[in-house]
């Protein structure tokens, strides 16, 4: 199968303007079939607009988006037959009970009766029969999110697009959702999710894209994004180096007595060999979290673009 | 499609029931008022005793009936009929697209493999069926009233039915305008406000055009100009023109709404 054939989602040079606001400025993305892909960015960066272009709710001014090889705007009905979608806003028309809503959504897909997959999802996400008999307007935000997740997945979609799927879920439910997402991937499905919860994305996503001000500023595996980024090393010396430290790729961030904080962007082995020449009492060297990366892109000192990102 | 149609009717069933039963009772009571006043002769005496300007104003709003059938038909133009029917139409229209987008409920439903225009068409179908139920109940109220007062022999059921078809035309035309506004907007309240504003202006345009000569050329711009149930009951000459205009406006509005809703961005 060709590379293009394995692509589940492709976004190419998408621009979108709302009045004076240029929401998307040439977004390019590629998500492979069977991949769990995270989409990160601060509020207003263009995540939801991109997702709505993919789901056919918004038409791109320039460029195009394809899902499962089909045009996201003109072939949206065919795409939606194989798509599961969780929007950023979970809202239900009044009057529905939970079960009525699931049945209604299933009927819009031409499905009748209670689906086998629906029962499994309800059980795993702990939505009881009693809860399903209640009106949705009385649901907590967590229950509403679970119901919305069930509607998105009850028909076993080939591609699942989710905007903030873990919001309002407790930690146990998040883990269950991750398990469900991984199982969907194992069955060959593709998952595209945006989130503000970076640890969630880090835990479940194989690749991520970072968007800022309508442009993709980084794409790749979390590990690849970490490459070339400085990590913080804290070293406590019994006897601090009198002449300071001169190690390629290492910057001394602070010195408080025997405790030194270093920014390490070079070869770790080189750093360890150099430190071994001194009397080190303790050392911590933390893995660069996605949050650190995120802040690197968007926070103070941010604004750097990855080469080829 | 059937699911959307059924759900739309179900979600508006309380309003539809209230309007239908209310207008059924009003139609029934109108027949009783005719009987209680002492029939047409008593009405003629009453109107002759009114000051001339007031008589002229009544004539401008449709004139007077010369039979029980025309008396009932004239009352179909009573503001209560118009307001109650339009309340239902505006409620369904604003909910058809704009309110669903405003509340965010459209996102999960339109994530289904249904073309947007088909989704909206199902809602338009529910609106039209609801309007048919309303006018049918009004008509049945008149017939029931005539039956209960022993005046059924004086009532022309077919003529009253045509008068109600004329009213259905007003509801459909108003629905066409309101659904188009709904398809263009993302705010249900704004949609109702604009639609109600347009219909109010039209109502007064028709009224002013009838009582003030210089404004007369503007009256045909109003939907209500083509709603004349008394004329249906008396000569019926303009019936076909009136219903053609009203249903034509409705059809154009609905088709435009389907095109707009299919092509627009769904954003709040």
Coordinates of C-alpha atoms in Angstrom, one line a residue:
Chain A
X1 CA 0.0 0.0 0.0
X2 CA 1.3 3.4 -0.9
X3 CA 2.1 6.1 1.7
X4 CA -0.9 8.1 0.5
X5 CA -3.1 5.1 0.8
X6 CA -2.1 4.7 4.5
X7 CA -2.9 8.3 5.2
X8 CA -6.2 8.6 7.2
X9 CA -6.2 12.4 7.6
X10 CA -4.5 14.9 5.4
X11 CA -4.6 18.7 5.7
X12 CA -2.8 20.7 3.0
X13 CA -2.3 24.5 3.1
X14 CA -5.6 25.2 4.8
X15 CA -6.5 28.8 5.3
X16 CA -9.6 30.1 7.0
X17 CA -10.6 33.6 7.8
X18 CA -13.6 34.8 10.0
X19 CA -14.1 38.4 9.2
X20 CA -10.9 40.1 10.3
X21 CA -9.6 37.1 12.1
X22 CA -7.3 34.7 10.2
X23 CA -8.0 31.5 12.1
X24 CA -5.9 29.2 10.0
X25 CA -2.8 30.3 8.0
X26 CA -1.7 27.4 5.9
X27 CA -2.2 24.3 8.2
X28 CA -0.5 21.1 7.0
X29 CA -1.0 17.8 8.7
X30 CA -0.8 14.2 8.0
X31 CA -2.1 11.4 10.1
X32 CA -1.5 7.8 9.2
X33 CA -4.1 5.0 9.4
X34 CA -3.9 3.3 12.8
X35 CA -2.3 6.2 14.5
X36 CA -3.3 8.0 17.7
X37 CA -2.5 11.6 17.0
X38 CA -2.5 14.5 19.5
X39 CA -3.3 18.1 18.5
X40 CA -2.0 20.7 20.9
X41 CA -2.3 24.5 21.1
X42 CA -3.4 27.2 23.4
X43 CA -6.9 28.7 23.2
X44 CA -7.6 30.4 20.0
X45 CA -4.7 28.7 18.2
X46 CA -6.9 27.1 15.6
X47 CA -7.5 23.6 17.0
X48 CA -11.2 23.6 16.9
X49 CA -11.3 25.3 13.5
X50 CA -9.0 22.7 12.1
X51 CA -11.2 19.9 13.5
X52 CA -14.3 21.5 12.1
X53 CA -12.7 21.7 8.7
X54 CA -12.0 18.0 9.0
X55 CA -15.5 17.2 10.0
X56 CA -17.1 19.3 7.2
X57 CA -18.6 21.9 9.4
X58 CA -16.4 24.6 8.0
X59 CA -15.2 25.1 4.5
X60 CA -11.6 26.1 4.0
X61 CA -10.9 29.3 2.1
X62 CA -7.8 27.9 0.6
X63 CA -6.2 24.5 0.6
X64 CA -8.0 21.3 1.4
X65 CA -8.5 18.5 3.9
X66 CA -9.0 14.8 3.2
X67 CA -10.3 12.1 5.5
X68 CA -9.9 8.5 4.4
X69 CA -9.0 9.8 1.0
X70 CA -12.2 11.8 0.6
X71 CA -12.6 15.5 0.5
X72 CA -13.7 16.8 3.9
X73 CA -16.2 19.3 2.5
X74 CA -17.7 17.8 -0.7
X75 CA -17.7 14.2 0.5
X76 CA -18.5 14.8 4.1
X77 CA -21.6 12.6 4.2
X78 CA -19.5 9.6 3.0
X79 CA -16.8 10.4 5.5
X80 CA -19.3 10.7 8.4
X81 CA -20.6 7.2 7.7
X82 CA -17.1 6.0 8.9
X83 CA -16.4 8.8 11.3
X84 CA -16.9 9.2 15.1
X85 CA -16.9 12.8 16.3
X86 CA -16.8 14.3 19.8
X87 CA -17.2 18.1 19.6
X88 CA -15.7 20.6 22.0
X89 CA -19.2 21.6 23.2
X90 CA -21.2 18.7 24.5
X91 CA -24.9 19.8 24.3
X92 CA -28.0 17.8 23.9
X93 CA -31.4 18.8 22.6
X94 CA -33.9 19.1 25.5
X95 CA -36.3 16.3 26.2
X96 CA -34.0 13.4 25.6
X97 CA -33.1 10.7 28.1
X98 CA -29.6 9.4 27.8
X99 CA -30.9 6.2 26.0
X100 CA -33.3 8.2 23.8
X101 CA -30.3 10.3 22.6
X102 CA -28.1 7.3 21.8
X103 CA -31.0 5.7 19.9
X104 CA -31.7 9.0 18.1
X105 CA -28.1 9.3 17.0
X106 CA -28.0 5.7 16.0
X107 CA -31.2 6.1 13.9
X108 CA -29.6 9.0 12.1
X109 CA -27.0 6.5 11.0
X110 CA -29.6 4.1 9.9
X111 CA -29.0 1.8 12.9
X112 CA -31.8 0.4 15.0
X113 CA -32.0 -1.0 18.4
X114 CA -29.4 -1.2 21.1
X115 CA -26.0 -1.8 19.6
X116 CA -23.6 -4.3 21.0
X117 CA -20.8 -1.9 21.0
X118 CA -23.0 0.6 22.8
X119 CA -23.6 -1.7 25.7
X120 CA -19.9 -2.4 26.1
X121 CA -19.0 1.3 26.1
X122 CA -21.8 2.1 28.5
X123 CA -20.4 -0.5 30.9
X124 CA -16.8 0.6 30.6
X125 CA -17.6 4.2 31.0
X126 CA -19.9 3.4 33.9
X127 CA -23.1 4.9 32.6
X128 CA -25.8 2.8 34.3
X129 CA -29.3 1.9 33.1
X130 CA -30.7 4.2 35.7
X131 CA -28.6 7.1 34.4
X132 CA -29.7 6.4 30.8
X133 CA -33.4 6.6 31.9
X134 CA -32.8 10.1 33.2
X135 CA -33.2 13.3 31.2
X136 CA -29.9 14.5 29.9
X137 CA -30.5 18.0 31.1
X138 CA -29.9 16.7 34.6
X139 CA -26.6 15.2 33.7
X140 CA -23.3 16.3 35.3
X141 CA -20.6 17.5 32.9
X142 CA -18.8 14.2 33.4
X143 CA -21.9 12.1 32.6
X144 CA -22.6 14.3 29.6
X145 CA -19.1 13.8 28.3
X146 CA -19.4 10.0 28.7
X147 CA -22.7 10.0 26.8
X148 CA -21.1 12.0 24.1
X149 CA -18.2 9.6 23.9
X150 CA -20.5 6.7 23.6
X151 CA -22.4 8.3 20.7
X152 CA -19.0 9.0 19.0
X153 CA -17.8 5.4 19.2
X154 CA -21.0 3.2 19.3
X155 CA -20.9 2.5 15.6
X156 CA -17.2 1.5 15.6
X157 CA -15.9 4.3 13.4
X158 CA -12.7 3.9 11.3
X159 CA -11.6 7.4 12.2
X160 CA -12.4 9.1 15.6
X161 CA -12.0 12.8 15.9
X162 CA -12.2 14.1 19.4
X163 CA -12.0 17.7 20.7
X164 CA -10.9 17.7 24.3
X165 CA -12.1 14.1 25.1
X166 CA -10.7 13.9 28.6
X167 CA -12.2 17.2 29.9
X168 CA -14.6 16.6 32.8
X169 CA -13.5 13.0 33.1
X170 CA -12.1 11.7 36.4
X171 CA -8.6 10.0 36.3
X172 CA -10.1 6.5 36.3
X173 CA -12.4 7.3 33.4
X174 CA -9.4 8.9 31.6
X175 CA -7.5 5.6 31.9
X176 CA -10.5 3.7 30.7
X177 CA -10.9 6.0 27.7
X178 CA -7.2 5.6 26.8
X179 CA -7.7 1.9 26.9
X180 CA -10.7 2.2 24.6
X181 CA -8.7 4.5 22.3
X182 CA -5.7 2.1 22.1
X183 CA -8.1 -0.8 21.4
X184 CA -9.6 1.2 18.5
X185 CA -6.1 1.8 17.2
X186 CA -5.2 -1.9 17.5
X187 CA -8.3 -2.7 15.4
X188 CA -6.9 -0.4 12.7
X189 CA -8.7 2.7 13.6
X190 CA -7.3 6.2 13.6
X191 CA -7.7 8.6 16.5
X192 CA -7.2 12.4 16.2
X193 CA -7.6 14.2 19.5
X194 CA -7.0 17.7 20.7
X195 CA -6.4 18.3 24.4
X196 CA -5.3 20.9 26.9
X197 CA -4.2 18.1 29.2
X198 CA -0.7 17.6 28.0
X199 CA 0.0 14.6 30.2
X200 CA -3.0 12.8 28.6
X201 CA -1.7 13.5 25.1
X202 CA 1.8 12.4 26.2
X203 CA 0.4 9.2 27.6
X204 CA -1.8 8.0 24.7
X205 CA -0.6 9.8 21.5
X206 CA 2.1 8.4 19.3
X207 CA 2.6 11.7 17.4
X208 CA 1.6 15.2 18.1
X209 CA 1.2 18.5 16.2
X210 CA 1.5 21.8 17.8
X211 CA -0.5 24.8 16.4
X212 CA 0.0 28.4 17.2
X213 CA -1.8 31.4 15.7
X214 CA -3.2 29.2 12.9
X215 CA 0.1 27.6 11.9
X216 CA 1.6 24.2 12.7
X217 CA 4.8 24.9 14.6
X218 CA 5.8 21.3 15.3
X219 CA 4.9 17.8 14.3
X220 CA 6.4 14.5 15.2
X221 CA 6.6 12.0 18.0
X222 CA 6.9 13.4 21.5
X223 CA 10.5 11.9 21.5
X224 CA 11.4 13.7 18.3
X225 CA 10.0 16.9 19.6
X226 CA 12.2 16.5 22.6
X227 CA 15.4 16.3 20.5
X228 CA 17.5 19.4 20.7
X229 CA 15.5 20.8 23.6
X230 CA 17.4 21.6 26.8
X231 CA 16.6 19.5 29.8
X232 CA 17.2 20.7 33.4
X233 CA 19.8 18.9 35.5
X234 CA 20.1 19.7 39.2
X235 CA 23.5 18.8 40.7
X236 CA 24.5 19.0 44.4
X237 CA 28.3 19.0 44.8
X238 CA 30.1 18.1 48.0
X239 CA 32.9 20.4 46.7
X240 CA 31.7 22.7 43.9
X241 CA 34.0 23.1 41.0
X242 CA 36.2 26.1 41.7
X243 CA 36.8 27.1 38.2
X244 CA 33.2 26.6 37.1
X245 CA 31.9 24.2 34.5
X246 CA 32.8 24.4 30.9
X247 CA 30.9 21.6 29.1
X248 CA 29.7 21.9 25.5
X249 CA 25.9 22.2 25.3
X250 CA 25.6 23.0 29.0
X251 CA 24.5 26.3 30.5
X252 CA 24.6 27.0 34.2
X253 CA 21.2 28.4 35.1
X254 CA 21.8 29.0 38.8
X255 CA 24.2 28.5 41.6
X256 CA 23.1 28.4 45.2
X257 CA 26.0 27.2 47.3
X258 CA 26.6 23.6 46.5
X259 CA 23.4 23.3 44.4
X260 CA 23.7 24.0 40.7
X261 CA 21.0 24.0 38.1
X262 CA 22.1 23.3 34.5
X263 CA 20.4 23.4 31.2
X264 CA 21.6 20.5 29.1
X265 CA 21.1 20.4 25.4
X266 CA 24.2 18.5 24.4
X267 CA 25.3 14.9 24.7
X268 CA 24.4 13.5 28.1
X269 CA 27.4 11.2 28.2
X270 CA 29.7 14.1 27.8
X271 CA 28.1 15.9 30.7
X272 CA 28.3 12.8 33.0
X273 CA 32.0 12.3 32.1
X274 CA 32.7 15.9 33.0
X275 CA 30.7 15.8 36.2
X276 CA 32.5 12.6 37.3
X277 CA 35.7 14.6 37.6
X278 CA 34.0 16.4 40.5
X279 CA 32.7 15.3 43.9
X280 CA 28.9 15.0 43.3
X281 CA 26.6 14.3 46.3
X282 CA 23.3 14.1 44.4
X283 CA 21.8 14.6 41.0
X284 CA 18.4 14.8 39.3
X285 CA 17.9 14.8 35.6
X286 CA 14.3 15.0 34.6
X287 CA 12.8 13.8 31.4
X288 CA 11.5 16.7 29.4
X289 CA 7.7 16.6 29.7
X290 CA 5.4 17.6 27.0
X291 CA 4.4 20.5 29.2
X292 CA 8.0 21.7 29.1
X293 CA 7.9 21.4 25.3
X294 CA 4.6 23.2 25.1
X295 CA 5.9 26.0 27.2
X296 CA 9.0 26.1 25.1
X297 CA 6.8 26.7 22.0
X298 CA 4.2 29.0 23.5
X299 CA 5.4 30.3 26.8
X300 CA 8.0 32.8 27.7
X301 CA 10.9 32.4 25.3
X302 CA 8.6 30.5 22.9
X303 CA 8.0 31.3 19.4
X304 CA 10.6 28.9 18.0
X305 CA 9.6 26.8 15.1
X306 CA 10.9 23.3 14.6
X307 CA 12.8 22.8 11.4
X308 CA 10.5 21.2 9.0
X309 CA 7.6 21.4 11.5
Chain B
X1 CA -35.0 11.8 7.9
X2 CA -38.0 10.1 9.5
X3 CA -36.2 10.3 12.8
X4 CA -35.5 14.0 12.5
X5 CA -39.1 14.7 11.4
X6 CA -40.6 12.6 14.3
X7 CA -38.2 14.1 16.8
X8 CA -39.0 17.7 15.7
X9 CA -42.7 17.1 16.0
X10 CA -42.3 15.4 19.4
X11 CA -40.2 18.2 20.8
X12 CA -42.8 20.8 19.8
X13 CA -45.8 18.7 20.7
X14 CA -46.7 20.7 23.8
X15 CA -46.8 24.0 21.9
X16 CA -48.6 22.4 19.0
X17 CA -51.2 20.9 21.3
X18 CA -51.7 24.2 23.1
X19 CA -52.1 26.3 19.9
X20 CA -54.3 23.7 18.2
X21 CA -56.6 23.2 21.2
X22 CA -56.7 26.9 21.9
X23 CA -57.7 27.8 18.3
X24 CA -60.2 24.9 18.2
X25 CA -61.9 26.4 21.3
X26 CA -61.7 29.9 19.9
X27 CA -63.3 28.8 16.6
X28 CA -66.0 27.0 18.6
X29 CA -66.7 30.1 20.8
X30 CA -66.9 32.4 17.7
X31 CA -70.0 30.5 16.5
X32 CA -71.5 30.8 20.0
X33 CA -70.9 34.6 19.9
X34 CA -72.8 34.8 16.6
X35 CA -75.7 33.0 18.2
X36 CA -75.6 35.1 21.4
X37 CA -75.6 38.4 19.5
X38 CA -78.7 37.4 17.7
X39 CA -77.4 36.6 14.3
X40 CA -76.5 38.8 11.3
X41 CA -79.3 41.3 11.7
X42 CA -78.3 42.1 15.2
X43 CA -74.7 42.6 14.1
X44 CA -75.7 44.9 11.2
X45 CA -77.6 47.0 13.7
X46 CA -74.6 47.1 16.1
X47 CA -72.2 48.2 13.4
X48 CA -74.6 50.9 12.0
X49 CA -74.7 52.4 15.5
X50 CA -70.9 52.8 15.6
X51 CA -69.3 56.2 14.8
X52 CA -68.4 56.4 11.1
X53 CA -64.6 56.4 11.5
X54 CA -64.8 53.2 13.5
X55 CA -67.0 51.6 10.9
X56 CA -64.5 52.6 8.3
X57 CA -61.7 51.0 10.2
X58 CA -63.6 47.8 10.5
X59 CA -64.3 47.8 6.8
X60 CA -60.6 48.4 6.2
X61 CA -59.8 45.2 8.2
X62 CA -62.0 43.0 6.1
X63 CA -65.5 44.4 6.3
X64 CA -68.5 42.5 7.6
X65 CA -69.9 39.1 6.9
X66 CA -73.2 38.7 5.3
X67 CA -73.7 35.1 6.4
X68 CA -72.6 32.8 9.2
X69 CA -69.9 31.4 7.0
X70 CA -68.5 34.8 6.2
X71 CA -68.8 35.9 9.8
X72 CA -66.7 32.9 10.9
X73 CA -64.2 33.4 8.0
X74 CA -63.8 37.0 8.9
X75 CA -62.8 36.0 12.5
X76 CA -60.0 33.8 11.1
X77 CA -58.2 37.0 10.6
X78 CA -58.4 37.8 14.3
X79 CA -55.0 38.6 15.7
X80 CA -55.2 35.7 18.1
X81 CA -55.3 33.2 15.2
X82 CA -52.4 35.0 13.5
X83 CA -50.2 35.3 16.6
X84 CA -50.9 31.8 17.9
X85 CA -50.1 30.2 14.5
X86 CA -47.0 32.3 14.0
X87 CA -45.7 31.6 17.5
X88 CA -45.6 27.9 16.6
X89 CA -44.0 28.6 13.2
X90 CA -41.3 30.9 14.7
X91 CA -40.5 28.5 17.5
X92 CA -40.0 25.6 15.1
X93 CA -38.2 27.7 12.5
X94 CA -35.7 29.2 15.0
X95 CA -35.1 25.7 16.4
X96 CA -34.6 24.2 13.0
X97 CA -31.0 25.5 12.6
X98 CA -30.0 28.7 14.5
X99 CA -30.9 27.6 18.0
X100 CA -29.3 24.2 17.5
X101 CA -26.1 25.9 16.4
X102 CA -26.3 28.4 19.2
X103 CA -26.6 25.7 21.8
X104 CA -24.1 23.4 20.2
X105 CA -26.6 20.5 19.8
X106 CA -26.2 20.6 16.0
X107 CA -22.6 19.3 16.2
X108 CA -23.3 15.8 17.4
X109 CA -26.4 15.4 15.2
X110 CA -24.8 16.8 12.1
X111 CA -21.9 14.5 12.6
X112 CA -24.2 11.8 11.2
X113 CA -24.0 10.8 7.6
X114 CA -27.0 12.9 6.5
X115 CA -26.7 15.9 4.2
X116 CA -27.4 19.0 6.0
X117 CA -30.2 20.0 3.5
X118 CA -32.0 16.7 4.2
X119 CA -31.7 17.3 7.9
X120 CA -33.3 20.7 7.5
X121 CA -35.9 19.4 5.1
X122 CA -37.1 17.0 7.7
X123 CA -37.6 19.9 10.1
X124 CA -39.4 21.9 7.5
X125 CA -41.7 18.9 6.9
X126 CA -42.5 18.9 10.6
X127 CA -43.2 22.6 10.5
X128 CA -45.6 22.2 7.6
X129 CA -47.4 19.3 9.2
X130 CA -47.7 21.2 12.5
X131 CA -49.2 24.2 10.6
X132 CA -51.7 21.8 8.8
X133 CA -52.7 20.4 12.2
X134 CA -53.3 24.0 13.6
X135 CA -55.6 25.1 10.7
X136 CA -57.4 21.8 10.6
X137 CA -58.2 22.1 14.3
X138 CA -59.4 25.7 13.8
X139 CA -61.7 24.5 11.0
X140 CA -63.0 21.6 13.1
X141 CA -63.7 24.0 15.9
X142 CA -65.9 26.1 13.7
X143 CA -67.8 23.0 12.5
X144 CA -68.2 21.7 16.0
X145 CA -69.5 25.1 17.2
X146 CA -72.0 25.1 14.3
X147 CA -73.1 21.6 15.2
X148 CA -73.5 22.4 18.9
X149 CA -75.5 25.6 18.3
X150 CA -77.7 23.9 15.7
X151 CA -76.4 26.2 12.9
X152 CA -74.6 23.6 10.9
X153 CA -77.1 24.0 8.1
X154 CA -75.9 27.6 7.7
X155 CA -72.2 26.9 7.5
X156 CA -70.4 26.1 4.3
X157 CA -67.7 23.7 5.5
X158 CA -65.9 23.7 2.1
X159 CA -65.7 27.5 2.0
X160 CA -64.3 27.6 5.6
X161 CA -61.8 25.0 4.6
X162 CA -60.6 27.2 1.8
X163 CA -60.3 30.1 4.2
X164 CA -58.1 27.9 6.4
X165 CA -56.0 27.0 3.4
X166 CA -55.5 30.7 3.0
X167 CA -54.4 30.9 6.6
X168 CA -52.1 27.9 6.0
X169 CA -50.5 29.9 3.2
X170 CA -49.7 32.7 5.7
X171 CA -48.1 30.2 8.1
X172 CA -46.1 28.5 5.3
X173 CA -44.9 31.8 3.9
X174 CA -43.9 33.1 7.3
X175 CA -42.2 29.7 7.9
X176 CA -40.3 30.1 4.7
X177 CA -38.9 33.5 5.8
X178 CA -38.2 32.4 9.3
X179 CA -36.5 29.1 8.3
X180 CA -34.3 31.0 5.8
X181 CA -33.3 33.4 8.6
X182 CA -32.7 30.4 10.9
X183 CA -30.4 28.8 8.2
X184 CA -28.4 32.0 7.9
X185 CA -28.0 32.7 11.7
X186 CA -26.3 31.0 14.7
X187 CA -28.6 32.6 17.3
X188 CA -32.1 31.4 17.9
X189 CA -33.2 34.5 19.8
X190 CA -31.9 36.8 17.0
X191 CA -33.7 34.7 14.4
X192 CA -37.1 35.0 16.2
X193 CA -36.6 38.8 16.7
X194 CA -35.8 39.5 13.1
X195 CA -38.6 37.2 11.8
X196 CA -41.1 38.7 14.2
X197 CA -40.0 42.2 13.2
X198 CA -40.4 41.5 9.5
X199 CA -43.9 40.0 10.1
X200 CA -45.0 42.9 12.3
X201 CA -43.9 45.4 9.7
X202 CA -45.8 43.4 7.1
X203 CA -48.9 43.3 9.2
X204 CA -48.9 47.1 9.7
X205 CA -48.0 47.7 6.0
X206 CA -51.2 45.8 5.1
X207 CA -53.2 47.7 7.7
X208 CA -51.9 51.1 6.7
X209 CA -52.3 50.3 3.1
X210 CA -55.9 49.5 3.7
X211 CA -56.8 52.7 5.6
X212 CA -54.5 55.3 4.0
X213 CA -54.6 55.8 0.3
X214 CA -51.0 56.9 -0.3
X215 CA -49.8 53.7 1.4
X216 CA -52.0 51.5 -0.7
X217 CA -49.3 50.5 -3.3
X218 CA -47.2 49.2 -0.5
X219 CA -49.8 46.7 0.8
X220 CA -49.0 44.0 -1.8
X221 CA -45.5 43.8 -0.3
X222 CA -47.1 42.3 2.8
X223 CA -47.9 38.6 3.2
X224 CA -51.1 39.6 5.0
X225 CA -52.4 41.4 1.9
X226 CA -52.9 37.9 0.5
X227 CA -54.7 36.7 3.5
X228 CA -58.4 37.5 3.1
X229 CA -60.6 34.8 4.4
X230 CA -63.7 37.0 4.2
X231 CA -63.1 37.4 0.5
X232 CA -62.7 33.6 0.2
X233 CA -66.2 33.3 1.8
X234 CA -67.8 36.0 -0.3
X235 CA -66.5 35.9 -3.9
X236 CA -63.3 33.9 -3.8
X237 CA -62.0 35.6 -6.9
X238 CA -58.5 36.2 -5.5
X239 CA -58.2 32.9 -3.7
X240 CA -55.9 31.2 -6.3
X241 CA -53.7 34.3 -6.6
X242 CA -53.4 34.6 -2.8
X243 CA -52.5 31.0 -2.1
X244 CA -50.1 30.9 -5.1
X245 CA -48.3 34.0 -3.7
X246 CA -48.2 32.7 -0.1
X247 CA -47.2 29.1 -0.9
X248 CA -44.7 30.5 -3.5
X249 CA -43.0 32.7 -0.9
X250 CA -42.9 29.7 1.4
X251 CA -41.4 27.4 -1.2
X252 CA -38.8 30.0 -2.2
X253 CA -37.9 30.5 1.4
X254 CA -37.6 26.8 2.2
X255 CA -35.5 26.1 -0.9
X256 CA -33.2 29.1 -0.2
X257 CA -32.9 27.9 3.4
X258 CA -31.8 24.4 2.2
X259 CA -29.2 25.8 -0.1
X260 CA -27.8 28.3 2.5
X261 CA -27.7 25.7 5.3
X262 CA -26.0 23.2 3.1
X263 CA -23.2 25.6 2.1
X264 CA -22.7 27.7 5.3
X265 CA -20.0 27.2 8.0
X266 CA -21.4 25.8 11.2
X267 CA -19.8 28.2 13.8
X268 CA -21.1 29.8 16.9

